[in-house]
Coordinates of C-alpha atoms and ligand atoms in Angstrom, one line a residue:
X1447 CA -114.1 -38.6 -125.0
X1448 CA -117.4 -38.3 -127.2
X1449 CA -116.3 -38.5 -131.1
X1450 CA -116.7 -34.9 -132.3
X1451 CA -118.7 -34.3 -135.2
X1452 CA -118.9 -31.6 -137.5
X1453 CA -122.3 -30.4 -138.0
X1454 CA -126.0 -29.5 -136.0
X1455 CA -125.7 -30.3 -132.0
X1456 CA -129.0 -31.0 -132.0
X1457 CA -132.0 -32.3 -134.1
X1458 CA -134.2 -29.1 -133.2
X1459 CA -131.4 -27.1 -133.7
X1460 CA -130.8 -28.5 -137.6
X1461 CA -134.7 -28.3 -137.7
X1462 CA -134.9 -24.6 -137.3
X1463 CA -131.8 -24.0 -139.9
X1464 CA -133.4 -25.9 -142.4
X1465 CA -136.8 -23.9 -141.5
X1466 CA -134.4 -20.4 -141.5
X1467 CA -133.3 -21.5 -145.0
X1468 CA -137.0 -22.2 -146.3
X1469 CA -138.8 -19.0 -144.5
X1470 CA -137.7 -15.7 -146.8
X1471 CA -138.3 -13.8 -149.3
X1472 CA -140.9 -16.4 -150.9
X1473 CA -143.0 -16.7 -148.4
X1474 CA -143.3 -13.1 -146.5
X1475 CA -143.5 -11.8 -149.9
X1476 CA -143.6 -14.0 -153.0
X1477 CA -147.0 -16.0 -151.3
X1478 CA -149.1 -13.6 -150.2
X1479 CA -149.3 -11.8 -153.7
X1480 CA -148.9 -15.3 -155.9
X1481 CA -151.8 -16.5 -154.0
X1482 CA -154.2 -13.1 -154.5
X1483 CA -153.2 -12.8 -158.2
X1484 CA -154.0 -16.8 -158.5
X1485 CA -157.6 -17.7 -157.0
X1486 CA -156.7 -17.3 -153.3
X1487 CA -158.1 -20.6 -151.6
X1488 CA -157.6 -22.2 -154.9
X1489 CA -154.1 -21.4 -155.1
X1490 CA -153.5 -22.3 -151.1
X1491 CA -155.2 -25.6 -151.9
X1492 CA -153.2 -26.6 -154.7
X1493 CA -150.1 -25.0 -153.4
X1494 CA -150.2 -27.3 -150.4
X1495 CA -150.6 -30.2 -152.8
X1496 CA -147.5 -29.3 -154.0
X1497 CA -145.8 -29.3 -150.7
X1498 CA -147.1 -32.6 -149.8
X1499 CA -146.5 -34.3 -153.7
X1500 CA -143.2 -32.5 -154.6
X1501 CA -141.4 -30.7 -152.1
X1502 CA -141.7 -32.8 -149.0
X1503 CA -140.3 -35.7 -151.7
X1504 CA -137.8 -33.7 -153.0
X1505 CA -136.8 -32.2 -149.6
X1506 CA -136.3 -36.0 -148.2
X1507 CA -133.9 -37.0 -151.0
X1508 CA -132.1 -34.2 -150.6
X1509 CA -131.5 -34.3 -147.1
X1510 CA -131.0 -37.9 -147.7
X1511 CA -128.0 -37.4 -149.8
X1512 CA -126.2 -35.1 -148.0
X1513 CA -126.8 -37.3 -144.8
X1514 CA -125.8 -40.0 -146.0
X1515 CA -121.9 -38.4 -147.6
X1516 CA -121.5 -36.1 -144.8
X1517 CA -120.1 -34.0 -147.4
X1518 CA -120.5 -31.0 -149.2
X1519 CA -123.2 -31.1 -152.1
X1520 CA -120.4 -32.0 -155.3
X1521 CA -118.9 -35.4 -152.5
X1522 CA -122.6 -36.2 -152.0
X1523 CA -123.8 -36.7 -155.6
X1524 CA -121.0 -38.3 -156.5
X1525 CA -121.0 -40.9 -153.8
X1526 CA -124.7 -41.8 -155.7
X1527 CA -122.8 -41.9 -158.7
X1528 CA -119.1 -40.9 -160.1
X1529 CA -120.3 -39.7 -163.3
X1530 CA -123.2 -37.7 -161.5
X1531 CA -121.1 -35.5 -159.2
X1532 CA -121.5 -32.6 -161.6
X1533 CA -125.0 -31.8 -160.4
X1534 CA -123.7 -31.5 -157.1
X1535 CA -121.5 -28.2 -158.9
X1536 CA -124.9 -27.1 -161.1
X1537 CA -126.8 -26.9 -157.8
X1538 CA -123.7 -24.7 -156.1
X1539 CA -123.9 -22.5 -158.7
X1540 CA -128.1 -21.9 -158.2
X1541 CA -127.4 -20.7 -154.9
X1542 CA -124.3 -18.4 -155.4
X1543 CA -126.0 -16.8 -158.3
X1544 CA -129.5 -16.1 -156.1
X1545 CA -127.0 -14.5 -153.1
X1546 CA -125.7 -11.9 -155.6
X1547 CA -129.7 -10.7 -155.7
X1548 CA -131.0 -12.1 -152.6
X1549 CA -128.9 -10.2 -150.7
X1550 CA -129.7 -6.9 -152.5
X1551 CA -133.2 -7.2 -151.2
X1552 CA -132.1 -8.1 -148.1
X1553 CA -130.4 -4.5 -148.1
X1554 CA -133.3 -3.0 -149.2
X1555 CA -134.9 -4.6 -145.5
X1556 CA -132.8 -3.1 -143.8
X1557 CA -132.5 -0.1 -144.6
X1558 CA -136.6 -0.3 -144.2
X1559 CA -136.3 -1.8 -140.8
X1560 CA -133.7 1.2 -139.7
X1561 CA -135.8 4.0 -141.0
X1562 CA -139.2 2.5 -139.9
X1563 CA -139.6 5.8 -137.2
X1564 CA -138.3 8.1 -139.9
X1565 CA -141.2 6.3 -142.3
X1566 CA -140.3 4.5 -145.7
X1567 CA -144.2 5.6 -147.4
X1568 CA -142.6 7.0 -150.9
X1569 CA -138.9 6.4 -150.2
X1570 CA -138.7 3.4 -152.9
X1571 CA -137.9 5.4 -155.9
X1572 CA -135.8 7.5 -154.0
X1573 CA -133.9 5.1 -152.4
X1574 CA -133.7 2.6 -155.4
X1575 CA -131.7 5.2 -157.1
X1576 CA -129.3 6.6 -154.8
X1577 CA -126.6 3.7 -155.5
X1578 CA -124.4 4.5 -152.5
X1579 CA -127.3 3.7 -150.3
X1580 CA -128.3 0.2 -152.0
X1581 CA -124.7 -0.6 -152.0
X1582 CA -123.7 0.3 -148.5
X1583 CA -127.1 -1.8 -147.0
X1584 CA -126.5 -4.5 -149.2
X1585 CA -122.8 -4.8 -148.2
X1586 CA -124.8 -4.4 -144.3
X1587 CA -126.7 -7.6 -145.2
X1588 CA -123.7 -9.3 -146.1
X1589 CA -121.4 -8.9 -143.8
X1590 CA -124.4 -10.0 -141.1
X1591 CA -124.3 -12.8 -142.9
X1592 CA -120.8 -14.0 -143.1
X1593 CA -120.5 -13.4 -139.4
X1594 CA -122.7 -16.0 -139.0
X1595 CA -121.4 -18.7 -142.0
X1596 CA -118.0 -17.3 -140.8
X1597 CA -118.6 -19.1 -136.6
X1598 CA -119.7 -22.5 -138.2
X1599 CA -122.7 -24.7 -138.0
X1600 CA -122.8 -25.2 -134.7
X1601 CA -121.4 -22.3 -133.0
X1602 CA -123.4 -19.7 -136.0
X1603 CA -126.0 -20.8 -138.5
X1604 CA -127.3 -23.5 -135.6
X1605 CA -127.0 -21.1 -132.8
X1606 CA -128.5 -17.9 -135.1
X1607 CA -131.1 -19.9 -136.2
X1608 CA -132.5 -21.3 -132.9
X1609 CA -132.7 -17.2 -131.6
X1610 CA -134.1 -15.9 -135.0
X1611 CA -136.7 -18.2 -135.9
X1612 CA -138.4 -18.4 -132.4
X1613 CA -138.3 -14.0 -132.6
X1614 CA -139.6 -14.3 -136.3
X1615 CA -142.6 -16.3 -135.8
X1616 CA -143.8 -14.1 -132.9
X1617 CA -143.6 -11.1 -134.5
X1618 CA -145.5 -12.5 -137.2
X1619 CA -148.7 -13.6 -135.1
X1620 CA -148.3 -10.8 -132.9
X1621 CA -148.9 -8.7 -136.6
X1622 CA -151.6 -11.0 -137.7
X1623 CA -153.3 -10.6 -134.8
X1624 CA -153.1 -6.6 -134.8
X1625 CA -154.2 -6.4 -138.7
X1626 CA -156.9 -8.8 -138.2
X1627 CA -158.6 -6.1 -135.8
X1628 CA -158.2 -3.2 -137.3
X1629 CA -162.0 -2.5 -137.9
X1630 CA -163.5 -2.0 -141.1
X1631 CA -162.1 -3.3 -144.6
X1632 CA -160.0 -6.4 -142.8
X1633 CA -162.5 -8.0 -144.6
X1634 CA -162.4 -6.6 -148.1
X1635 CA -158.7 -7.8 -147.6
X1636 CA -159.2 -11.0 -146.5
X1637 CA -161.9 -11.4 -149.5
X1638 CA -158.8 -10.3 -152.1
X1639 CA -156.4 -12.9 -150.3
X1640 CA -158.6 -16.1 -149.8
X1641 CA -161.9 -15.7 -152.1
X1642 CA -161.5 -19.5 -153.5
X1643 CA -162.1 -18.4 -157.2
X1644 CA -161.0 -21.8 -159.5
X1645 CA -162.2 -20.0 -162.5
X1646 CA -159.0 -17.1 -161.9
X1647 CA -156.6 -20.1 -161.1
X1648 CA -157.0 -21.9 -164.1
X1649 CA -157.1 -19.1 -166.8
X1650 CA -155.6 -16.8 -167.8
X1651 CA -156.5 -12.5 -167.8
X1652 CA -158.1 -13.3 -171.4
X1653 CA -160.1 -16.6 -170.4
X1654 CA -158.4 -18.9 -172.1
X1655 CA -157.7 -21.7 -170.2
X1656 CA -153.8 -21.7 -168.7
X1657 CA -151.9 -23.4 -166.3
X1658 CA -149.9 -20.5 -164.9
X1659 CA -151.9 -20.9 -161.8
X1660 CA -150.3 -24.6 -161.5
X1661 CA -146.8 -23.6 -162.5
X1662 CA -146.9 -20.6 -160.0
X1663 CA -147.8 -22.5 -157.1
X1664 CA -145.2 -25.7 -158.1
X1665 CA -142.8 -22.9 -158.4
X1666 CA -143.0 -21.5 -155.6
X1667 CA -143.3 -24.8 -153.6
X1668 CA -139.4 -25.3 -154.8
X1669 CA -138.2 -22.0 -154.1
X1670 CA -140.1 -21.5 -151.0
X1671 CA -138.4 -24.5 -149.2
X1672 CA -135.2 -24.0 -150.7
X1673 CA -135.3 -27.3 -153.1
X1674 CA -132.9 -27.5 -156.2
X1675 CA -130.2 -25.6 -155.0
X1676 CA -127.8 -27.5 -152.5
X1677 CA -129.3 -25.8 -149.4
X1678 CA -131.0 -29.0 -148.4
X1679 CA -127.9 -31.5 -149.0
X1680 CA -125.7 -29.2 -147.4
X1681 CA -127.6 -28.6 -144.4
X1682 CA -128.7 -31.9 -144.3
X1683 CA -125.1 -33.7 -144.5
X1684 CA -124.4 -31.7 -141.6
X1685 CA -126.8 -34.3 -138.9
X1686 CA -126.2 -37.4 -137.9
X1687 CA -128.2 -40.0 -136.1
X1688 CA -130.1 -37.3 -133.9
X1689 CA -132.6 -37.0 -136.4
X1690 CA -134.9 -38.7 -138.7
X1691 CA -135.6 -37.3 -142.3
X1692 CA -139.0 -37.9 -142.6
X1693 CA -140.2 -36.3 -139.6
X1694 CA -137.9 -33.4 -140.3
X1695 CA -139.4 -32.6 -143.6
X1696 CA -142.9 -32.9 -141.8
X1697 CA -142.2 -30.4 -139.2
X1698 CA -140.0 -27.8 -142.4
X1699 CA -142.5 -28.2 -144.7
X1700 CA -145.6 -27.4 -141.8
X1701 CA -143.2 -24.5 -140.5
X1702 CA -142.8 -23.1 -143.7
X1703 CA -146.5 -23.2 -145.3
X1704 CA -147.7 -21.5 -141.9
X1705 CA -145.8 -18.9 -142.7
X1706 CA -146.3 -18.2 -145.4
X1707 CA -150.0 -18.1 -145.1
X1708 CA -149.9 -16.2 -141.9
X1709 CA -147.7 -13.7 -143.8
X1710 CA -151.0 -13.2 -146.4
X1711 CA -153.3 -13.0 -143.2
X1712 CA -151.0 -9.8 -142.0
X1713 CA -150.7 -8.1 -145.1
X1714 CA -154.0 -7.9 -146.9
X1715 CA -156.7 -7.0 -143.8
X1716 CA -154.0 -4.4 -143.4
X1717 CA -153.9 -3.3 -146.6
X1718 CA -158.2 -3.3 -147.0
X1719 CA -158.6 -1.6 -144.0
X1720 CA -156.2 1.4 -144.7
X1721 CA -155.2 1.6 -148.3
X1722 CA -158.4 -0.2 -149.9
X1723 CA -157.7 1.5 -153.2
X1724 CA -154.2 -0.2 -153.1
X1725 CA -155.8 -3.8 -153.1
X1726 CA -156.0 -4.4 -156.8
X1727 CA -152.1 -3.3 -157.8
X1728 CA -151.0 -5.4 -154.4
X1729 CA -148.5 -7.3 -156.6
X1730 CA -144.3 -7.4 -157.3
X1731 CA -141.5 -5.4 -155.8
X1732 CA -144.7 -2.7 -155.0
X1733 CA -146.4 -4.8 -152.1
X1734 CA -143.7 -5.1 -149.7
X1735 CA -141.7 -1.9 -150.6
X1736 CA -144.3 0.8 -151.4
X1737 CA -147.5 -0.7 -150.1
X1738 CA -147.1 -1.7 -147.1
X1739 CA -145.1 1.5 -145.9
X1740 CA -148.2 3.6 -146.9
X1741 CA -150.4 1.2 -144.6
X1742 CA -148.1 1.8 -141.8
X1743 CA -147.7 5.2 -142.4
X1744 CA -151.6 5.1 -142.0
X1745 CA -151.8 3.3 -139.1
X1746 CA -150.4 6.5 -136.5
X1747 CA -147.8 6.4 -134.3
X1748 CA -148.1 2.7 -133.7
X1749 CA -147.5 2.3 -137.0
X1750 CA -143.8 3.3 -136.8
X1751 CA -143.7 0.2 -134.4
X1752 CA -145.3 -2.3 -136.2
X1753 CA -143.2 -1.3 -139.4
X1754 CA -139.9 -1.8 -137.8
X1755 CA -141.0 -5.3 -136.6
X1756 CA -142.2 -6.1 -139.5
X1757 CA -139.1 -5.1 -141.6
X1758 CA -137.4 -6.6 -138.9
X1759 CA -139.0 -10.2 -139.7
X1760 CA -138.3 -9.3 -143.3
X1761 CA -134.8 -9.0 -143.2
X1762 CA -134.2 -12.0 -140.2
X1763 CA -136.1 -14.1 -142.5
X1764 CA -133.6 -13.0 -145.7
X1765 CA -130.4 -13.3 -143.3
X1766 CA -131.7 -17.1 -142.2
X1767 CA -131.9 -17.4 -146.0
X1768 CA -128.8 -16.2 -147.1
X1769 CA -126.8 -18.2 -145.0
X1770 CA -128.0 -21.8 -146.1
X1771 CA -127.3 -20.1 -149.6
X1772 CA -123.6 -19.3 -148.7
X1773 CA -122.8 -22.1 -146.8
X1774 CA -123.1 -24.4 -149.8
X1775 CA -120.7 -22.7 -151.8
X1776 CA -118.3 -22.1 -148.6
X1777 CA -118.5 -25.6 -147.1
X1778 CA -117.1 -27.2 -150.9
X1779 CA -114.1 -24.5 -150.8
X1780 CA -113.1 -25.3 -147.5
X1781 CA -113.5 -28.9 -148.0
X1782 CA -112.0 -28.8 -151.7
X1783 CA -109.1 -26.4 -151.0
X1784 CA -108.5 -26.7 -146.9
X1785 CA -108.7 -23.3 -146.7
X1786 CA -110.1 -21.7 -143.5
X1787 CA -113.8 -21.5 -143.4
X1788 CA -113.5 -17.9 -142.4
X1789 CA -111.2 -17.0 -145.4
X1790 CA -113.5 -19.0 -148.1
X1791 CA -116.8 -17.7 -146.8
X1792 CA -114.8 -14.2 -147.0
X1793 CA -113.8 -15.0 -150.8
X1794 CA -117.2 -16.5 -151.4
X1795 CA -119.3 -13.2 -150.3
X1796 CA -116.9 -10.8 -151.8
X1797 CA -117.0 -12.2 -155.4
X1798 CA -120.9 -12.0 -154.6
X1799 CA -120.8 -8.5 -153.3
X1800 CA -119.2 -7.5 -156.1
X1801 CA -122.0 -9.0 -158.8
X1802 CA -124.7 -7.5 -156.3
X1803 CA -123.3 -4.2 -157.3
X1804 CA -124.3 -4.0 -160.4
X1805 CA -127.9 -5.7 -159.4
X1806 CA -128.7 -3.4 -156.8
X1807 CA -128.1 -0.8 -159.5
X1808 CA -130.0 -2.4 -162.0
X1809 CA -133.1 -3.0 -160.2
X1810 CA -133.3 0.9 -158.7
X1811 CA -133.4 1.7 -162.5
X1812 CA -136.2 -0.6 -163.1
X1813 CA -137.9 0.4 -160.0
X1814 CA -138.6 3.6 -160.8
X1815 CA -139.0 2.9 -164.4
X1816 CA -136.7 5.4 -165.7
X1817 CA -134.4 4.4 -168.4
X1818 CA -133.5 0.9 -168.9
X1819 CA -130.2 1.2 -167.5
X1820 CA -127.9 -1.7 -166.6
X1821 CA -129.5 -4.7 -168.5
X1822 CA -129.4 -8.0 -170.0
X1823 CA -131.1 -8.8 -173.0
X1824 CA -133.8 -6.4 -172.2
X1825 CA -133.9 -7.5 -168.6
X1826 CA -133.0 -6.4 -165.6
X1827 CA -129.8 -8.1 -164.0
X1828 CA -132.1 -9.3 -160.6
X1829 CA -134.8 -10.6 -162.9
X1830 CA -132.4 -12.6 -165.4
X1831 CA -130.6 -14.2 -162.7
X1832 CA -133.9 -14.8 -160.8
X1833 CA -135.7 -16.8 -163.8
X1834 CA -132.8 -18.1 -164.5
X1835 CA -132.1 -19.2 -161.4
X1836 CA -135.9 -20.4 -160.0
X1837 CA -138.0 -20.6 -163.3
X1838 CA -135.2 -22.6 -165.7
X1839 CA -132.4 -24.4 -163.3
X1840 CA -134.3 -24.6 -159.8
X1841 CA -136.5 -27.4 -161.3
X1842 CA -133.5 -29.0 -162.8
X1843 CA -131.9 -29.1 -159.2
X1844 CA -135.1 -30.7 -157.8
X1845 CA -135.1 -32.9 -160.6
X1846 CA -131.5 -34.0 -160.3
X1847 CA -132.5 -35.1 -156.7
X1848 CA -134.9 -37.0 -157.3
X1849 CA -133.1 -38.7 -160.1
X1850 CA -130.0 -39.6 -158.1
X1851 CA -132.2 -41.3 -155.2
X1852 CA -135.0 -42.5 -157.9
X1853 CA -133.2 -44.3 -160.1
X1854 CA -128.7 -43.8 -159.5
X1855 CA -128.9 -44.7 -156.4
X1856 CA -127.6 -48.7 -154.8
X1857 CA -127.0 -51.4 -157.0
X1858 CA -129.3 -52.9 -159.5
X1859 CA -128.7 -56.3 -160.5
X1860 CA -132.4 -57.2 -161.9
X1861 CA -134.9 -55.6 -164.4
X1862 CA -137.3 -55.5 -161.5
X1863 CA -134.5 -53.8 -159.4
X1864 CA -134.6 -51.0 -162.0
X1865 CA -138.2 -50.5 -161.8
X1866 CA -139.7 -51.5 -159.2
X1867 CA -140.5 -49.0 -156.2
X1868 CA -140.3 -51.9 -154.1
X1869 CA -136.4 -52.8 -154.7
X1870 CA -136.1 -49.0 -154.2
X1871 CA -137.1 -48.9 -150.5
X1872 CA -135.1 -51.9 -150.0
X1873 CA -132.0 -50.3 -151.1
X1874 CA -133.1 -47.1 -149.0
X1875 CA -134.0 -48.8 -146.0
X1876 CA -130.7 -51.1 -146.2
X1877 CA -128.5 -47.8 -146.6
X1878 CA -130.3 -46.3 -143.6
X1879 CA -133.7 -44.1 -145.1
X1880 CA -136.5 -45.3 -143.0
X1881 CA -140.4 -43.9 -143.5
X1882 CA -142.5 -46.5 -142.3
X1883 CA -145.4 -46.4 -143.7
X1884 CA -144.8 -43.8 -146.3
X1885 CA -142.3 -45.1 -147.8
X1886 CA -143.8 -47.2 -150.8
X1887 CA -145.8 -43.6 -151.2
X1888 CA -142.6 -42.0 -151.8
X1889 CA -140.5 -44.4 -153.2
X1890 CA -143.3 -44.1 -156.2
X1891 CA -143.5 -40.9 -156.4
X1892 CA -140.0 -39.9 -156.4
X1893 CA -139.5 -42.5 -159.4
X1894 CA -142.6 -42.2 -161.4
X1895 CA -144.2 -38.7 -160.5
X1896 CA -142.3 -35.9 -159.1
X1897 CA -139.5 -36.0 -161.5
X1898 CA -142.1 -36.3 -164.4
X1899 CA -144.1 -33.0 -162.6
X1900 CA -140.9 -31.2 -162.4
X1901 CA -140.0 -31.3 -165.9
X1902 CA -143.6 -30.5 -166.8
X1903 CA -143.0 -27.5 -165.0
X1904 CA -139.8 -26.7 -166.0
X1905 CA -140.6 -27.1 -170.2
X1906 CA -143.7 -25.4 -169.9
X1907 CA -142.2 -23.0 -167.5
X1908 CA -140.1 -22.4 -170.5
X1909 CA -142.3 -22.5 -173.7
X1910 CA -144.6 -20.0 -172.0
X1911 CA -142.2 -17.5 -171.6
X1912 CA -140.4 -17.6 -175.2
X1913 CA -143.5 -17.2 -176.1
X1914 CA -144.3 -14.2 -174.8
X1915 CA -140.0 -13.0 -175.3
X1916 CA -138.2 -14.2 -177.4
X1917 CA -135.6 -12.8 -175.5
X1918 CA -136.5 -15.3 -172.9
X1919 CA -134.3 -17.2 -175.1
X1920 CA -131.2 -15.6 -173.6
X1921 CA -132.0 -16.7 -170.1
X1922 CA -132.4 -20.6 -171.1
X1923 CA -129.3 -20.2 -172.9
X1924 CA -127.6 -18.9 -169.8
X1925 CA -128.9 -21.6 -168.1
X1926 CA -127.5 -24.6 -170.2
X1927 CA -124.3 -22.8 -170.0
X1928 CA -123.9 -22.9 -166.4
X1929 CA -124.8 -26.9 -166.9
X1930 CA -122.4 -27.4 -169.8
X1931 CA -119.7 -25.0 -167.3
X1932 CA -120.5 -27.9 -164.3
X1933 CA -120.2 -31.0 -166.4
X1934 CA -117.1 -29.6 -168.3
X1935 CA -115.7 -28.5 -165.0
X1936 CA -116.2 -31.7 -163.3
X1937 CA -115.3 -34.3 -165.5
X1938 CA -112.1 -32.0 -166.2
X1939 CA -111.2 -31.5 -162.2
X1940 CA -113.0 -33.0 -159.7
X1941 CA -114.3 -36.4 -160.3
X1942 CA -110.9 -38.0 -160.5
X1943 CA -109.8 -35.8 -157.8
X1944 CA -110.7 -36.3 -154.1
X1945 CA -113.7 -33.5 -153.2
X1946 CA -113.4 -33.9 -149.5
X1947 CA -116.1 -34.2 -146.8
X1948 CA -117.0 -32.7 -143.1
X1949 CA -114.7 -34.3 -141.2
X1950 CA -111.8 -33.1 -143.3
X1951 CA -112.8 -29.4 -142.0
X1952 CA -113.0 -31.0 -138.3
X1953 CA -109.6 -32.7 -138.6
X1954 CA -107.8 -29.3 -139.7
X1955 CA -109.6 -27.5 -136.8
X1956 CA -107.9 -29.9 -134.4
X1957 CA -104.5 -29.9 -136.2
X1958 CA -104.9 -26.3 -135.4
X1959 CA -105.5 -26.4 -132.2
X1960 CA -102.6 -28.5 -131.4
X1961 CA -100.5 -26.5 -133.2
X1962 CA -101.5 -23.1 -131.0
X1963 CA -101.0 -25.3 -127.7
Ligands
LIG1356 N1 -136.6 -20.4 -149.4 C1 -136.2 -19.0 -149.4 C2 -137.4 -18.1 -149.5 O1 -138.5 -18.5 -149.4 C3 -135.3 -18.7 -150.5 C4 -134.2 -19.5 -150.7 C5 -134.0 -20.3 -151.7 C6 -133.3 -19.7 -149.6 C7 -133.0 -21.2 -151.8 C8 -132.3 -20.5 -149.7 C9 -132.1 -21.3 -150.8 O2 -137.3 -16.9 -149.7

């Protein structure tokens, strides 16, 4: 009998995970408005820099790492190095923190896509407040989810995947192409998306000279393809010899970006050829949630349609999401503790349901900008987590990737070993990596550039927002404490102890099994 393996069935199949994980929120949303407020082409074109420079490295080493352990994301960085499994713990907590919001937008799609023929135009500040409703869809979105985590890799985020990404990316062009023909002002929207305008993207609303433009669009490179937060190395330690990193990476990274873009190419010839006065404030929570409705309010009795498919793509985009999100935290549970994978995806997304609470409430306050309400510092809950999460420790994932397989990772015995890229796709190709010809290309960059460009963005990141609050300053503190809570954790319990790998969950499936024979 074939050995079984715990993990992706099929290369295509861990292909169109890893594409579920990267296609959300961030692109169908986040990229379409980044990129009008930023110098359209301009933005695009350095955006895509990014991809190719930064994420497409980052995304191989992480991959990479998880392939390589077969194990879940705190086993993997510490079979680079002992001392160096607490990042696997820091970039399990990025992920568990961003379900506790993610998943309250993800409500918020639902309850858009089900009351598409009803017609959402003007229901945001209704809806945003009426905290039974935000609660029961975002519990909705949940429990679709752990369905899915709940079956397995194969037999539920594999199988979901390969149906929902195919139905996702035909609604989308089926939407572009309808919003690219509907007559006069697709062009004023096009204008507001794309004009090239280098001038916009590298100042700032004063004319002063600012790289916000650069920061947004390295930014949202990271969160768009899910980088920095475990998603990649747990997915990732999931395949086996069926597929090859670099070529995987190519085919995400394409997958995502399209997206993306296309996403911008529905939206804004939408919005200029029925809500033209709308173009200028097309920005934030407003675009997709109180925008859009009004444009497919506008569009008839089509429009009903074309609203629920497009919520629909919304919120399978956000599910796709969630999962790779929850599956890091689940897979170290049931690998750490050998309990069920049912039962620790169960514990995972009930602690997170019960932190989403409070977010969902917090962010209907802010929505409708009534009183302040829930907060943090002066911040809603969904915005502290979410810079916390993507604008302070999201780079500091990435960077801790690139790190480990820069410069932790094989044995050194020289000076040149240490520094030169050379000895570093040795090691690589000896431990099994293989690019061909781009693999002096990335074996500089991952030592030399991306690391430096992620801290770059991380710092100034940083600086600029203190600058503007000072209460900024609570969110960075937040953020070192969740690193000082991993390091402190890890040293304490798990690097002496054995933090267990796929096969363990595979070998107490089958003791299982016998045992109900
Ligand atoms: N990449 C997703 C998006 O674009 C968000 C996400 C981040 C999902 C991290 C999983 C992990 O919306």
């Amino acid at each position: 009998m074939e050995k079984k393996k715990n993990g992706f069935a099929s290369g295509i199949g861990f292909i169109l995970a890893a594409a579920g994980s990267a296609v959300g929120l961030g692109n169908l949303w986040g990229f379409p408005f980044k990129t009008s407020a930023n110098g359209g082409a301009a933005f695009v074109f350095v955006y895509i820099a990014c991809v190719l420079f930064i994420g497409a490295v980052t995304m191989i080493a992480e991959i990479y790492i998880g392939k390589r352990a077969a194990a879940n994301t705190v086993s993997s960085y510490k079979k680079i190095n002992k001392n160096f499994g607490w990042a696997g713990l820091l970039v399990l907590l990025i992920p568990f923190l961003i379900t506790c919001y993610y998943s309250v937008l993800g409500g918020y799609t639902l309850k858009y896509t089900l009351n598409s023929f009803a017609g959402n135009e003007g229901i945001l500040g209704t809806f945003s407040v009426n905290i039974g409703e935000v609660i029961l869809y975002t519990a909705l979105f949940m429990v679709l989810a752990l369905v899915i985590v709940m079956a397995g890799i194969k037999g539920g985020i594999e199988k979901a995947s390969k149906v929902l990404m195919p139905v996702l990316f035909l609604i989308l062009v089926f939407i572009v192409i309808f919003c690219l023909f509907l007559g006069e002002g697709v062009q004023a929207g096009l204008n507001k998306y794309l004009n090239p305008d280098f001038y916009a993207f590298f100042h700032d609303a004063e004319g002063n000279l600012s790289f916000n433009g650069l920061l947004a669009a390295m930014g949202q490179a990271f969160f768009s393809l899910s980088l920095g937060m475990g998603a990649m190395v747990c997915y990732g330690s999931y395949t086996g010899k069926e597929i090859k990193v670099g070529k995987s990476v190519a085919m995400i990274c394409i997958f995502d970006t399209c997206v993306a873009f296309l996403a911008g190419l529905a939206m804004f010839p939408a919005i200029g050829a029925l809500a033209p006065e709308q173009l200028n404030t097309s920005g934030g929570v407003g675009l997709m949630f109180a925008i859009l409705p009004l444009v497919f309010a506008r569009m008839g009795a089509f429009g009903q349609v074309i609203s629920f498919l497009f919520f629909a793509m919304v919120a399978i985009a956000a599910i796709t999401s969630v999962i790779s999100l929850v599956e890091v935290v689940t897979q170290l549970i049931v690998q750490k503790t050998k309990m069920s994978r049912k039962k620790s995806a169960l514990v995972v997304m009930a602690i997170a349901f019960a932190i989403s609470v409070p977010v969902g409430i917090s962010l209907g306050r802010v929505a409708i900008l009534e009183e302040a309400g829930l907060n943090l510092f002066g911040f809603d809950m969904l915005t502290f987590f979410d810079e916390a999460t993507n604008a302070v420790l999201m780079p500091l994932g990435a960077f801790a990737a690139c790190f480990a397989i820069g410069w932790l990772f094989g044995e050194k015995k020289t000076l040149a070993d240490w520094f030169s890229p050379k000895a570093l796709v040795a090691r690589l190709e000896e431990d099994g990596l293989h690019l061909g010809k781009f693999s002096m290309v990335f074996a500089v960059m991952i030592k030399y550039v991306t690391p430096v460009l992620i801290l770059f963005l991380d710092v100034s990141g940083i600086i600029t927002n203190v600058t503007k609050n000072p209460n900024y300053w609570f969110i960075v503190g937040f953020s070192l404490l969740l690193i000082i809570i991993s390091a402190v954790f890890y040293f304490l319990f798990l690097k002496k102890s054995n933090t267990g790998c796929n096969a363990d969950e595979l070998a107490a499936e089958e003791v299982e099994e016998a045992s109900a024979e």
